[in-house]
Every structure is written in structure tokens, then in C-alpha cells.
Amino acid sequence: MPAAQNNMNFLTRARHQDRRSQAGPRGAYAWALTTAAATTGIAFLAHQLLPHANLSLLYLTGVLIVSARYGLRPGLLASIVSFILFNFLFTPPFYSLSVQDDGDVATLVFFLVMAAITGNLAARMHREMDARRASFDRTHQLLEFSRLMSSATNTGQIADALAKDLAARLHCPVAVLLKRDGQLDRQAWSGGRFEVSQAEIESIWAREGQDCNAVGERTVLPLASPAGRLGLVILDTGGRGRSQADLDMARSLCDQAAIALDRTLLEATLEEARIERETEQLRSALLSSLSHDLRTPLASVIGSTSSLLDYGGSFAEADRRELLATTLQEARRLDRYIQNLLDMTRLGQGKLSLAREWVDLHDILASAMGRVDRPERVRVVTRIQADVPLLWVHGALIEQALVNLLDNAIRFSPADGEITISAACRNDALTLEVCDEGIGIPDSDKERVFDMFFTARHGDRSQMQGTGLGLAICRGMIGAHGGTISAHDGPGGRGTCMRITLPLRREPATEAI
Amino acid sequence: MTGGPGILIVEDEAPIRQFLRISLEAHGFEVREARLGADGLAACQERAPDLVILDLGLPDMDGMRFISKLREWSDLPIIVLSVRAAENEKVQALDLGANDYVTKPFGVSELLARVRVLLRNRDESFPEIAAFEHGGLLADFKTREVTVDGTPVHLTRKEYDLLHLLITHPGQVLTHEQIIRQVWGAAFTEETHYLRVLMRQLRNKLGEQATSPRFIVTVQGVGYRFDVSG
């Protein structure tokens, strides 16, 4: 009987809807009774003014409100209670339930029909709203998942996100296994752990090309990209099958994850290749630098000393001295180069420990200038503002940086050129400049001169060139102090100014002096 | 053997021992050599030299231990041979009782200058000298008056203490800790900025050029030295 079936349908839907209404089912019935009682109160006040037929409309309003809000069954309850109260209190014979008029029977039927229609409509509306909300949530989750997939930077993040998402949607434990170096290892779990033996994994993996396998009580989804299979997802569904919709959804998530995995793997490969290429470049630059900068001085040393040893007796005294002076000079050059390499490895280990102490800039400058070989013709002018405070630095490192800058400035200075060293405080930083009157550095190279072996890589091995380590060391040592170093044009666009900035720290009180 | 001042070289590298021996003997020193620390200590006990040149990297014993052991019973001057970029090592050796150091690689003239300074300082005993004079600087120990190129310089008590300490160890490096201990006291050894500020004041009063000092030389990360080479 279609009507009864329909009614059954109403009832199930109403139950459904009751569960979802804001008040619990009992609350809904209580509200139905309260509404009927309230309507009666209002009717008592109004029945002096209104004819009794209109009072039934008042009750009907109450029934409609209850049906719309709480659905069918509270609506039906409200309509029956309302009819009884209406009949008992307001229709003749008063204070009796007997029905005198056929119109009153019509009122009851009318109440019931209105409650049924409204309740049904209300239930459908609630259902649609719920469905829409659920769909919105799904879309939102999917978007959130996509965002996670596209922003993930490593495969671990992707596996974690996928496992969490699947576990939350399918309400079952999930394991994600990724292939790495031919092995399925990196595992992400969510929603509880379950046992998967290595043999089981192997056998699942071996059955290539099968999709959505049910393996015992589990469901297995592949993670595959055009490049090949990347891993597996195992759902511990406990023998209960999943709906096709759920599986489709899970498969689409897996596809998204596979694309993301593919992307991160590609990025990792590219990054590896880049690092390898740079390391290779650096290695060849270091080797060419080593063979040149170690061999050249050694050639002079070996040549000079062997000729002195073999033929020294026949040389004029002045020649002998000259050869010895060259030997010494070249040996010292070798020493400086080795020092550079040592400094570089010290910086390269990344754990340069600063032995900071309070140091006077004048002291650093004085000892740096004492360490460089300066031809008489090159003058050095220092302009240090009187208010430069003590520096909280590792003195030897700042000194080494200055030695390297001075070495460069001297090497590039023209005959009777002038080198200016100036220092001033600006805000909370010290600005230190070493300026020469040399050929200057083109704008395109102003940043690159700080790269390791930049000069060496340029292949120009004239007298002017250094080892290609000096400025890289400067930057490392100044950087370790939180400072910066940069190359600029000299005053009037002539020569080069190397500018160091170092953060200053407030000097402690020195009342004990 | 010449009968000049005796020098013991404790160094495991034969080429270095060789050039030290040749150079020092040529300057009239009587040289003995030891390859190992234990041999060096034994040689000192057998017949004390006037000065020890000690390599810090010995195969059998840490150079620091050598210094400590020798200082247990002798105050004969020690010059340490050290590698660069190891300021800590130098400071440690000096604080343990070494008198000076030379950084490898070094020229013989540098080492000879250190040797001469230490031997001279040992021979002269400063409390008996009434005044110190060098390169235009004159300090009268009795009146505590100081003049530079004939111009009187007024120093505070601490400034004078600092100058006095340096000129009574002419040519010899003094570590920050040694100076602070003498001028302020042992409780202040961490307060290196006191020394930096005081040193700046003293140098200003002595009319030192900021970047090419005449009198007091900074040894970066180690200490100061009153320069008597010029």
C-alpha cells in the first residue's frame, strides 16, 4: 500500500531528522507539548475577541511551528494534543471531549494533514542542508588535502598526510608504504597500527597492476605515477567491504598523492644534480688552484735552493742573496696560501666557534697592517672616528678578514696609490671600509667576487689574481659575527671600496679603571 | 762547543732541529737537542740550560705537560714553538709558565730576538734599576714619573701599573690574564674589556699612533708586548 509505505518512509525520515534537530527527541516532544499549552494560554486570552473557528487557526499556527522545527512526529503529537485541548476547552459542549459538530472532526484531520505535510517538508529541507554541509566539508577537506600535497616538500610529509586523511574518511587504520632504493620502507601509519609482515608486503607488491585488491581483511591501493609504482596504501578494513564511492574517493586521493610524490622526487633529483655539479666545479677549481698555488712557489724554492746548492760557489754574493730572498718570499707565499685553505676548512665545517672578547679596533688594524707585505710606495691612510667603541668579536678572525682585504687592496693598487681605511658608527653597527685606487670591479662581478675560486674560475692567471679564497674567507668570517661585507665603487667611481658592517654590542661598565 | 749560554731544543722534527742548531751555534750559543719530552726533562735535570726552546707537538708528551713539569722545580726561560690559528694553545702555554712563543713557520731572526730578550731580562733584575728608558720613553721607578720625548705624561695609578708591568718585561708577551691578575687582581681575569679600555687610555697618553704603535704591540688574541726591537 503506497500510502502506508509512504508513511513508513515519513517515520524513518522523521527519526532521522529528530536525531539531527538541535534539541534531543525528548526535548522535541516536550516542546510540542509546551507549544500546545502556550497556544491554549493565548487562546484563553483571545477567545473573547475571536470566534471559536478562528481559535483553531491559532492552534494550527502552533502545530505548524512544531512541525517545521522538530519534524513529523512531534508535529503529530502537537496536533493531537492541540485538538484535544481545543475540543475540551473551546468547542461546545465545553469541558467535554465529545464531538458535537462534524466541523470539529474536520479540524482534527486538517491538523494532522498540515503536520504531516510541514513535517515532511521540514525533514527534506534539513536533509538537504545536511547533505550540502557534508558536501562542503568534503570539498573543503579535498582542497585542504590538495594544498598539503602541493606544498609538501618531502615524501614523508606526503605519506603522513595521505595516511591521516584516508584514516579520517574511511574510519579504519591506514598504512602508507613508499618505495625507496627498490625497497618498500618509509611507512606512515594512521588510525592505529596493524601487523603487516614483510613477506605479506612483498607478495602484495609482486602482484603488479592490480587495483583495489582485497587481500584478506585488507584493501590495497597502489600509488602509481606515469613513471612507475611509487608505493602502496593498505587499508585495514577488517573484512567489511567499502562502498564504491569510498573506494573511488580513496583512489583519487592516492592519485593526488602519487602526483605530489612524483614532484618531490623529481625536485630531489634535480637538487642532487645541482649540488653534484657545484661540488664538481668546486673540486676542479680547488684542484687547479692547488696545483697552481702550491706548485708555483715550490718551483721557485726548489729551483733557487738547488742551484745554490750545486753552483752557489760560483755565484756573485748579490745573486746568492737574491736567490735566497726569492726562496724565502715564495715560501711565505706558500704559507699564506695554506693558511687560507685552513681558514676555509675551518669555515666550511660550519661549526666555527667564535672566541668573542672585547677588542679595540685599533689593535686589530695595527696587527693586520703588521702582517701584510706593503711596498713602500703604497700609502695607507686611516680615518677612524673617535667614538668607535670596543668590539665584541673574535679578534683573530676579524684581523684575518682585514689582512685579506688589505692584501687585495695592495695587489690592485697602482704605483704610489693610496689605500684608505675608515671606520664609523652608524646606529648600532660599525661600518668599516677599505678603499683602493685600483681598476675597480665591474657591477656584474661585485657579488660574485665573494664566491669561492671566482678569480680562479675566470682562468685569468695574471699577477693580479689571488687564490680566489681571500674574499670568500672574509665573507665567512664577517658573516659568523652577524655582519656583512660587500663591494662598492670607490670615491668618484675610482677603485674599489670593500665595506664591512658589524653589529655593535654595548660596552659593559668600566668603573673599576 | 763555545761555552756561551746553553740552549736546549726539544723538538721532534729533525730539519727544524738542524737549522736551529746551526743558526744558534753560529751566534755563540751552546746547543743541546732532545727529540722527546721525557729526554728534554732529563737533560734539564742533568745540567740546566739557560733557556729551553720547546715544540708543543711532541710525540711522547703534550707540550703543556712539559711546561708544568719543568715549572715544578725550575723557572728557566721557555720559548714555545706553536702553529698559527691556535691562539688558545699559545695563551695556555704562556699562562702555564712559558715565557714567550714563536709561530711556525718563523724566521731565525725572530727567534733570536726572543732568545736575547729573555736572556737579558733574566740577567737584569728590575727592582734594582731606578729608571727605564727606551725609544723616547723614560720611566722613573722611584718617582713614578713618565716622559715621552721629554714631555711629561700624567698617568693614573692603574695606567702606571700597566706600563710598569710591560716595561719590566720588555720584549716579552704578557697574556691578558697575566696583566689583569697583576693590575686588578685574580678576581677580574674574565673582565678583558677593563684591560682594553685602560690600554686605549694609556696609548692615547703616550701619544701612540693608532695603527703603528711605537711602544706597546698588540698580539691578537694573546696579549701585549712592550716593543724593544725598534
XYZ file of C-alpha atoms in Angstrom:
743
model
C 0.000 0.000 0.000
C 1.754 3.045 -1.199
C 0.326 5.358 1.485
C 1.468 3.131 4.322
C 4.862 2.769 2.708
C 4.998 6.473 2.379
C 4.073 6.786 5.982
C 6.804 4.411 6.976
C 9.121 6.488 4.973
C 7.941 9.541 6.849
C 8.554 7.819 10.111
C 12.086 6.721 9.301
C 12.919 10.100 7.958
C 11.432 11.740 10.982
C 13.516 9.559 13.246
C 16.450 10.549 11.200
C 15.519 14.143 11.458
C 14.733 14.047 15.149
C 18.210 12.818 15.788
C 19.560 15.805 13.992
C 17.285 18.504 15.447
C 19.023 20.709 17.908
C 17.006 19.568 20.899
C 17.068 15.837 21.564
C 13.973 13.695 20.647
C 12.578 14.079 24.152
C 13.173 17.786 24.011
C 11.246 17.937 20.723
C 8.182 16.214 22.268
C 8.424 18.451 25.320
C 8.456 21.448 23.015
C 5.395 20.059 21.191
C 3.501 19.857 24.494
C 4.771 23.248 25.648
C 3.728 24.847 22.382
C 0.226 23.317 22.667
C -0.050 24.601 26.246
C 1.191 28.061 25.251
C -1.283 28.206 22.374
C -4.049 27.331 24.841
C -2.937 30.225 27.061
C -3.032 32.639 24.166
C -6.397 31.190 23.059
C -7.857 31.834 26.533
C -6.856 35.485 26.259
C -8.105 35.756 22.663
C -11.369 33.772 22.725
C -13.321 36.790 23.980
C -12.308 38.654 20.812
C -12.242 35.886 18.218
C -14.953 33.494 17.063
C -14.141 29.895 18.029
C -13.384 28.852 14.466
C -10.525 31.327 14.413
C -9.118 29.838 17.617
C -8.469 26.673 15.645
C -6.205 28.748 13.354
C -4.225 29.798 16.449
C -3.724 26.120 17.327
C -2.837 25.376 13.736
C -0.062 28.001 13.876
C 1.378 26.231 16.916
C 1.236 22.851 15.120
C 2.974 24.309 12.053
C 5.779 25.814 14.158
C 6.422 22.497 15.904
C 6.323 20.536 12.618
C 8.692 22.911 10.872
C 11.128 22.915 13.727
C 11.096 19.390 15.023
C 9.657 17.350 12.156
C 6.809 14.938 11.729
C 6.296 13.064 14.940
C 6.491 15.989 17.380
C 4.190 17.769 14.865
C 1.671 14.923 15.016
C 1.837 14.907 18.794
C 1.309 18.664 18.860
C -1.672 18.386 16.516
C -3.404 15.677 18.593
C -2.792 17.442 21.897
C -3.876 20.748 20.342
C -7.099 19.160 19.042
C -7.912 17.628 22.428
C -7.297 20.917 24.240
C -9.242 22.866 21.586
C -12.088 20.424 21.746
C -12.133 20.208 25.537
C -11.912 23.934 26.225
C -13.348 25.873 23.324
C -15.965 23.786 21.485
C -19.417 23.055 22.802
C -20.127 21.053 24.804
C -17.455 22.821 26.858
C -15.198 20.804 29.168
C -16.092 17.602 27.414
C -14.313 15.608 24.754
C -17.462 14.673 22.907
C -17.683 15.934 19.369
C -20.859 17.799 18.538
C -20.011 19.236 15.191
C -18.646 17.472 12.080
C -16.520 20.582 11.521
C -14.515 19.659 14.637
C -13.666 16.258 13.168
C -12.546 18.113 10.033
C -10.350 20.310 12.232
C -8.584 17.243 13.654
C -7.990 15.780 10.191
C -6.853 19.177 8.979
C -4.367 19.494 11.889
C -2.930 16.045 11.159
C -2.567 16.649 7.431
C -0.856 20.026 7.976
C 1.526 18.487 10.494
C 2.385 15.657 8.100
C 3.000 17.924 5.102
C 5.018 20.501 7.041
C 6.987 17.888 8.938
C 7.849 16.127 5.726
C 8.911 19.359 4.052
C 10.964 20.376 7.045
C 12.672 16.996 7.152
C 13.570 17.231 3.466
C 14.953 20.721 3.952
C 17.087 19.600 6.894
C 18.317 16.663 4.879
C 19.316 18.856 2.002
C 21.080 21.256 4.287
C 22.958 18.386 5.902
C 23.889 16.999 2.517
C 25.078 20.385 1.377
C 27.108 20.879 4.532
C 28.658 17.437 4.135
C 29.491 18.162 0.523
C 31.001 21.482 1.519
C 33.076 19.756 4.191
C 34.224 17.181 1.655
C 35.219 19.845 -0.844
C 36.999 21.769 1.868
C 38.861 18.670 3.022
C 39.762 17.826 -0.538
C 41.058 21.333 -1.129
C 42.988 21.194 2.106
C 44.452 17.856 1.044
C 45.394 19.229 -2.387
C 47.030 22.225 -0.756
C 49.016 19.931 1.525
C 50.029 17.785 -1.427
C 51.235 20.719 -3.478
C 53.123 22.363 -0.612
C 54.737 19.195 0.775
C 58.492 19.336 0.407
C 59.355 15.713 1.082
C 57.875 12.275 0.643
C 57.478 11.791 4.380
C 55.062 14.701 4.656
C 53.013 13.353 1.767
C 52.799 9.855 3.229
C 51.760 11.235 6.611
C 49.094 13.489 5.147
C 47.688 10.713 2.978
C 47.532 8.225 5.841
C 45.822 10.739 8.142
C 43.288 11.791 5.536
C 42.323 8.274 4.494
C 42.037 7.115 8.090
C 39.767 10.049 8.925
C 37.495 9.477 5.918
C 37.257 5.718 5.949
C 37.367 5.270 9.741
C 39.916 2.475 9.607
C 43.667 2.094 10.218
C 45.802 3.003 7.226
C 49.433 2.248 6.365
C 51.350 4.015 3.589
C 54.462 2.338 2.229
C 56.834 4.033 -0.177
C 59.419 2.527 -2.437
C 62.935 3.743 -1.855
C 66.035 2.271 -3.430
C 63.921 -0.653 -4.627
C 62.677 -1.319 -1.099
C 59.298 -0.568 0.394
C 60.201 1.177 3.567
C 59.253 4.638 4.758
C 55.988 3.899 6.446
C 53.301 6.224 7.664
C 50.552 4.942 9.906
C 47.300 6.487 10.973
C 44.220 5.380 12.865
C 46.090 2.685 14.771
C 48.761 0.162 13.859
C 48.199 -3.274 12.463
C 50.582 -6.048 11.676
C 51.810 -6.405 8.123
C 54.636 -8.859 7.695
C 57.433 -8.101 5.284
C 56.520 -11.252 3.315
C 52.940 -10.062 3.005
C 54.096 -6.708 1.683
C 56.395 -8.408 -0.781
C 53.632 -10.620 -2.091
C 51.264 -7.655 -2.471
C 53.943 -5.681 -4.253
C 54.708 -8.600 -6.553
C 51.130 -8.645 -7.891
C 51.716 -5.762 -10.184
C 48.967 -3.865 -11.936
C 46.125 -4.897 -9.683
C 43.932 -2.201 -8.334
C 41.857 -2.117 -5.162
C 42.727 -5.627 -4.168
C 41.028 -7.115 -1.240
C 43.782 -9.054 0.462
C 42.312 -10.974 3.338
C 40.721 -8.397 5.581
C 42.580 -5.575 3.886
C 42.213 -3.415 0.872
C 45.320 -2.393 -1.046
C 45.589 0.684 -3.247
C 48.612 1.388 -5.439
C 50.462 4.705 -5.524
C 51.441 4.969 -9.144
C 52.567 7.734 -11.445
C 53.383 7.620 -15.161
C 56.977 6.969 -14.093
C 56.035 3.766 -12.306
C 54.796 2.467 -8.995
C 55.844 4.568 -6.038
C 54.286 2.684 -3.164
C 51.245 1.082 -1.593
C 48.407 2.052 0.675
C 46.966 -0.659 2.868
C 43.554 -0.131 4.456
C 42.755 -2.367 7.410
C 39.050 -2.606 6.622
C 38.538 -5.575 8.905
C 36.772 -7.675 6.264
C 33.934 -5.180 5.823
C 33.712 -4.057 2.235
C 33.780 -0.404 1.368
C 31.296 1.298 -0.905
C 32.367 2.024 -4.452
C 32.110 5.764 -3.671
C 34.524 5.400 -0.742
C 36.974 3.440 -2.873
C 36.738 5.974 -5.698
C 37.435 8.748 -3.248
C 40.374 6.854 -1.741
C 41.743 6.173 -5.212
C 41.524 9.833 -6.183
C 43.394 10.814 -3.013
C 46.045 8.231 -3.806
C 46.366 9.632 -7.335
C 46.872 13.134 -5.989
C 49.453 11.849 -3.522
C 51.233 9.990 -6.322
C 51.489 13.182 -8.368
C 52.881 15.024 -5.354
C 55.349 12.203 -4.692
C 56.460 12.313 -8.278
C 57.032 16.060 -7.994
C 59.099 15.903 -4.789
C 61.151 13.024 -6.147
C 61.871 14.995 -9.284
C 62.807 18.053 -7.235
C 65.121 15.972 -5.076
C 66.797 14.539 -8.159
C 67.290 17.993 -9.641
C 68.664 19.341 -6.367
C 71.052 16.396 -6.092
C 72.238 17.008 -9.623
C 72.758 20.702 -8.912
C 74.750 20.034 -5.740
C 76.785 17.413 -7.525
C 77.530 19.815 -10.363
C 78.568 22.578 -7.969
C 80.688 20.228 -5.914
C 82.329 19.044 -9.095
C 83.020 22.623 -10.201
C 84.388 23.474 -6.790
C 86.545 20.399 -6.727
C 88.081 21.119 -10.095
C 88.607 24.765 -9.121
C 90.277 23.637 -5.895
C 92.483 21.185 -7.740
C 93.566 23.735 -10.305
C 94.147 26.244 -7.519
C 96.133 23.696 -5.510
C 98.321 22.674 -8.392
C 98.959 26.271 -9.351
C 99.265 27.965 -5.966
C 101.234 25.218 -4.289
C 103.451 24.328 -7.234
C 104.444 27.804 -8.358
C 106.115 28.818 -5.085
C 107.602 25.344 -4.725
C 109.093 25.587 -8.207
C 110.898 28.788 -7.176
C 112.022 27.298 -3.878
C 113.321 24.083 -5.419
C 114.920 25.926 -8.354
C 116.657 28.566 -6.222
C 117.892 26.241 -3.496
C 119.103 23.515 -5.862
C 121.058 25.988 -7.953
C 122.553 27.495 -4.785
C 123.482 24.051 -3.547
C 125.001 22.912 -6.847
C 126.570 26.092 -8.182
C 126.383 28.557 -5.300
C 130.138 28.763 -5.065
C 130.438 30.375 -8.457
C 127.620 32.934 -7.927
C 128.243 36.541 -7.066
C 127.297 37.360 -3.465
C 124.487 39.660 -4.619
C 122.986 36.898 -6.807
C 123.165 34.407 -3.988
C 121.306 36.781 -1.695
C 118.720 37.475 -4.349
C 118.019 33.791 -4.893
C 117.696 33.240 -1.156
C 115.376 36.219 -0.811
C 113.152 34.784 -3.562
C 113.109 31.416 -1.864
C 112.009 32.993 1.398
C 109.380 35.148 -0.258
C 107.890 32.213 -2.149
C 107.900 30.016 0.944
C 105.994 32.723 2.781
C 103.503 32.865 -0.077
C 103.031 29.142 0.295
C 102.434 29.576 3.996
C 99.791 32.228 3.376
C 98.035 30.005 0.892
C 97.979 27.089 3.286
C 96.631 29.423 5.946
C 93.846 30.366 3.539
C 92.984 26.737 2.940
C 92.957 26.081 6.673
C 90.709 29.086 7.283
C 88.421 27.856 4.569
C 88.080 24.406 6.074
C 87.512 25.991 9.467
C 84.628 27.947 7.987
C 83.444 25.050 5.840
C 82.874 22.793 8.806
C 80.035 25.109 9.716
C 80.831 24.963 13.395
C 83.221 27.858 13.633
C 83.208 28.625 17.336
C 83.751 32.286 17.982
C 86.020 33.148 20.905
C 84.483 36.575 21.378
C 86.094 39.136 23.628
C 86.264 42.894 23.866
C 88.752 44.113 21.287
C 89.933 47.550 20.265
C 89.535 48.148 16.536
C 92.867 49.990 16.554
C 94.584 46.852 17.817
C 93.065 44.744 15.075
C 94.070 47.249 12.419
C 97.588 47.587 13.770
C 98.250 43.863 13.802
C 96.573 43.348 10.428
C 98.795 46.017 8.902
C 101.804 44.449 10.558
C 101.045 41.175 8.767
C 100.735 42.346 5.160
C 103.661 42.932 2.805
C 103.298 46.513 1.753
C 105.568 48.130 -0.811
C 106.922 51.481 0.357
C 105.220 53.333 -2.489
C 101.680 52.364 -1.420
C 100.439 54.654 1.343
C 97.801 53.666 3.864
C 95.596 56.347 5.425
C 93.371 55.536 8.373
C 90.321 57.555 9.384
C 88.762 56.104 12.461
C 86.068 58.080 14.232
C 86.890 58.805 17.853
C 83.617 57.345 19.117
C 84.184 53.824 17.767
C 83.630 51.619 20.808
C 85.243 48.318 21.705
C 84.087 45.440 19.514
C 82.669 42.174 20.890
C 84.338 39.895 18.355
C 86.784 37.070 17.790
C 89.758 39.348 17.154
C 91.887 36.909 15.161
C 89.092 36.279 12.638
C 88.328 39.959 12.052
C 92.065 40.521 11.733
C 92.306 37.752 9.130
C 89.415 39.294 7.171
C 91.194 42.666 7.226
C 94.502 41.103 6.190
C 92.795 39.559 3.176
C 91.146 42.878 2.236
C 94.434 44.757 2.635
C 96.269 42.141 0.583
C 93.791 42.639 -2.229
C 93.877 46.429 -1.946
C 97.679 46.395 -2.130
C 97.724 43.980 -5.028
C 95.344 46.120 -7.054
C 96.824 49.486 -6.081
C 98.637 51.376 -8.828
C 102.195 52.578 -8.178
C 102.137 55.262 -5.436
C 98.444 54.571 -4.898
C 96.673 55.269 -1.647
C 94.641 52.868 0.485
C 92.093 54.394 2.826
C 90.762 52.581 5.854
C 87.838 54.302 7.501
C 85.594 53.303 10.374
C 82.444 54.938 11.689
C 79.479 54.013 13.850
C 76.031 54.205 12.397
C 73.043 53.236 14.501
C 74.054 50.000 16.193
C 76.602 48.930 13.641
C 80.200 49.594 12.785
C 80.939 50.398 9.165
C 84.483 49.672 8.119
C 85.742 50.457 4.627
C 88.938 49.526 2.854
C 89.253 51.537 -0.364
C 91.889 51.310 -3.067
C 92.556 53.240 -6.245
C 92.854 50.188 -8.457
C 90.943 49.133 -11.545
C 87.705 48.531 -9.676
C 85.234 45.686 -10.039
C 82.512 45.722 -12.723
C 78.962 45.793 -11.345
C 78.212 42.305 -12.640
C 81.038 40.852 -10.534
C 80.556 42.854 -7.335
C 78.678 39.996 -5.723
C 80.451 37.131 -7.433
C 83.918 38.082 -6.217
C 82.870 36.604 -2.868
C 82.304 33.184 -4.448
C 84.960 30.648 -3.745
C 87.535 30.441 -6.563
C 85.755 33.146 -8.542
C 89.042 34.570 -9.800
C 90.444 31.108 -10.324
C 87.396 30.028 -12.333
C 87.876 33.032 -14.530
C 91.011 31.420 -15.741
C 92.961 34.663 -15.763
C 96.156 33.835 -14.007
C 97.954 37.121 -14.249
C 99.991 38.551 -11.385
C 96.969 40.481 -10.207
C 94.944 37.424 -9.344
C 94.880 35.845 -5.935
C 93.871 32.373 -4.939
C 90.149 33.026 -5.129
C 89.789 32.228 -1.457
C 90.516 35.533 0.266
C 87.152 37.239 -0.145
C 85.162 34.057 0.427
C 87.028 33.733 3.727
C 86.288 37.380 4.567
C 82.604 36.864 3.982
C 82.603 33.698 6.070
C 84.391 35.306 8.987
C 82.371 38.513 8.966
C 79.177 36.517 8.473
C 79.990 34.388 11.508
C 79.852 37.603 13.528
C 76.437 38.518 12.112
C 77.976 41.171 9.875
C 78.019 41.738 6.128
C 80.652 42.514 3.531
C 80.034 43.979 0.090
C 81.985 45.530 -2.775
C 81.338 49.102 -3.964
C 82.867 51.630 -6.306
C 85.493 53.848 -4.708
C 85.014 57.593 -4.213
C 84.427 59.281 -7.573
C 83.847 55.889 -9.220
C 87.556 55.091 -8.991
C 88.849 51.897 -7.450
C 87.041 49.605 -5.062
C 85.660 50.043 -1.566
C 85.093 46.897 0.451
C 82.519 47.669 3.109
C 82.152 45.631 6.284
C 79.319 46.179 8.720
C 79.456 44.603 12.134
C 76.703 44.751 14.744
C 77.874 46.558 17.882
C 77.222 45.489 21.416
C 77.012 47.948 24.263
C 80.248 48.119 26.212
C 79.962 46.949 29.770
C 80.565 49.489 32.510
C 84.224 50.011 33.334
C 84.067 51.791 36.672
C 86.963 49.732 38.007
C 89.506 51.667 35.950
C 131.353 23.995 21.999
C 131.735 27.634 22.676
C 130.834 27.960 26.331
C 128.197 30.594 25.616
C 124.672 30.483 27.060
C 123.232 26.979 26.883
C 120.055 26.318 24.919
C 118.078 23.086 24.936
C 115.954 22.394 21.854
C 113.060 19.981 22.456
C 111.644 19.246 19.013
C 110.844 16.037 17.154
C 111.373 17.350 13.601
C 114.994 16.774 12.608
C 115.156 19.505 9.881
C 113.963 22.130 12.344
C 116.423 20.974 14.999
C 119.135 21.128 12.371
C 118.578 24.701 11.253
C 118.055 25.876 14.819
C 121.313 24.253 15.928
C 123.322 25.685 13.042
C 121.903 29.190 13.470
C 122.144 29.285 17.246
C 125.673 27.874 17.336
C 126.683 30.453 14.776
C 125.521 33.079 17.285
C 127.638 31.671 20.048
C 125.099 29.564 21.906
C 125.876 26.129 23.232
C 123.096 23.910 21.850
C 121.760 20.585 23.087
C 118.944 18.699 21.403
C 116.171 16.394 22.580
C 113.680 14.648 20.342
C 111.225 13.667 23.070
C 109.727 15.500 26.022
C 110.997 12.969 28.525
C 114.547 13.302 27.137
C 114.238 17.073 27.382
C 113.195 16.982 31.035
C 116.026 14.568 31.811
C 118.516 16.857 30.048
C 117.308 19.827 32.122
C 117.773 17.857 35.350
C 121.172 16.602 34.390
C 122.507 20.053 33.573
C 120.167 23.034 33.456
C 120.433 25.069 30.254
C 119.967 28.833 30.234
C 116.878 28.572 28.025
C 114.566 25.924 26.546
C 113.036 26.033 23.062
C 110.019 23.737 23.177
C 107.857 22.415 20.362
C 104.274 21.977 21.585
C 103.593 18.961 19.379
C 105.826 16.269 20.785
C 105.283 12.582 20.071
C 105.559 11.377 23.644
C 104.064 14.128 25.770
C 101.863 17.160 25.492
C 103.898 20.357 25.430
C 101.673 21.750 28.180
C 102.653 18.874 30.439
C 106.309 19.511 29.718
C 105.908 23.129 30.839
C 104.027 22.188 34.016
C 106.586 19.545 34.913
C 109.540 21.820 34.321
C 107.905 24.631 36.289
C 107.597 22.320 39.308
C 111.256 22.789 40.027
C 112.707 25.349 37.622
C 111.970 28.844 36.391
C 114.379 28.781 33.468
C 113.034 30.639 30.424
C 110.936 28.676 27.920
C 110.164 29.706 24.337
C 107.331 27.757 22.779
C 107.097 26.881 19.072
C 103.442 26.895 18.073
C 101.367 26.731 14.894
C 99.256 29.640 13.771
C 95.487 29.853 14.240
C 95.846 28.306 17.662
C 95.741 31.341 19.928
C 94.238 29.252 22.731
C 97.266 26.987 22.699
C 99.651 29.926 22.947
C 97.709 31.580 25.753
C 97.517 28.286 27.624
C 101.251 27.726 27.291
C 102.024 31.269 28.439
C 99.639 31.073 31.376
C 101.239 27.758 32.395
C 104.603 29.461 32.632
C 106.152 29.619 29.174
C 107.869 32.983 28.720
C 107.262 33.610 25.036
C 106.341 31.933 21.819
C 107.223 31.914 18.125
C 104.736 30.882 15.479
C 105.746 28.255 12.937
C 106.874 28.907 10.276
C 109.255 31.541 11.592
C 112.454 33.274 10.593
C 115.574 32.702 12.653
C 115.973 36.426 13.344
C 112.589 36.468 15.084
C 113.539 33.544 17.289
C 116.963 35.033 18.066
C 115.332 38.305 19.132
C 113.088 36.430 21.586
C 116.021 34.423 22.922
C 118.089 37.559 23.519
C 115.236 39.389 25.225
C 114.611 36.532 27.636
C 118.279 36.036 28.460
C 118.710 39.780 29.039
C 115.571 40.031 31.180
C 116.872 37.169 33.281
C 120.205 38.905 33.802
C 118.758 42.284 34.672
C 116.657 42.434 37.765
C 114.314 45.350 37.542
C 113.696 46.232 41.183
C 117.311 47.356 41.390
C 117.082 49.609 38.393
C 115.986 53.139 39.125
C 114.642 54.006 35.680
C 113.719 52.534 32.320
C 114.458 54.178 29.030
C 113.677 53.069 25.511
C 112.903 54.816 22.246
C 111.976 58.146 23.773
C 110.037 56.710 26.684
C 111.508 57.358 30.124
C 110.021 55.948 33.310
C 111.409 56.747 36.747
C 110.506 53.878 39.062
C 111.145 55.887 42.244
C 109.126 58.985 41.462
C 106.693 57.146 39.096
C 107.232 59.927 36.574
C 106.932 59.144 32.852
C 108.068 61.275 29.932
C 107.742 60.693 26.187
C 110.307 62.536 24.043
C 110.958 64.792 27.032
C 107.301 65.709 27.573
C 105.863 64.681 30.943
C 102.873 62.314 30.787
C 100.443 62.162 33.680
C 99.226 58.658 34.251
C 96.595 57.377 36.662
C 97.671 54.742 39.147
C 96.284 51.867 37.036
C 97.798 53.272 33.836
C 101.180 53.466 35.524
C 100.790 49.932 36.898
C 100.063 48.656 33.404
C 103.005 50.465 31.836
C 105.286 49.349 34.658
C 104.299 45.731 34.184
C 105.016 45.880 30.441
C 108.365 47.685 30.677
C 109.629 45.349 33.365
C 109.110 42.527 30.853
C 110.493 44.288 27.792
C 110.040 42.448 24.528
C 108.125 39.674 26.214
C 104.491 38.881 25.516
C 102.177 39.066 28.511
C 98.764 37.438 28.271
C 95.574 39.311 29.100
C 95.160 37.122 32.124
C 98.658 37.761 33.410
C 98.208 41.521 33.045
C 94.750 41.645 34.630
C 95.932 39.460 37.504
C 98.773 41.902 38.215
C 96.903 45.179 37.716
C 93.408 44.383 39.051
C 93.750 41.061 40.878
C 92.842 37.433 40.245
C 89.092 38.056 40.617
C 88.987 40.147 37.460
C 90.558 37.759 34.949
C 87.311 37.485 32.946
C 86.965 41.266 32.570
C 89.106 41.719 29.484
C 87.293 44.923 28.499
C 88.812 46.672 31.551
C 92.194 45.986 30.038
C 91.123 47.115 26.551
C 89.804 50.423 27.829
C 92.793 51.043 30.073
C 95.168 50.154 27.244
C 93.443 52.621 24.944
C 93.793 55.378 27.558
C 97.443 54.591 28.166
C 98.259 54.546 24.471
C 96.491 57.877 23.962
C 98.543 59.424 26.747
C 101.764 58.002 25.349
C 100.858 59.565 22.001
C 100.771 56.221 20.176
C 99.784 56.130 16.518
C 96.649 54.034 16.308
C 97.817 51.685 13.598
C 101.599 51.756 14.026
C 102.368 51.818 17.729
C 105.869 52.728 18.904
C 105.795 51.164 22.342
C 103.065 48.651 23.014
C 102.325 45.996 20.416
C 99.085 44.001 20.394
C 99.413 40.272 19.939
C 95.949 39.443 18.679
C 94.057 37.013 20.850
C 97.051 36.558 23.147
C 98.127 39.724 24.900
C 100.532 42.686 24.680
C 104.246 43.148 24.298
C 106.427 46.164 25.040
C 108.342 46.530 21.787
C 112.096 46.844 22.189
C 113.064 45.753 18.689
C 112.855 49.192 17.023
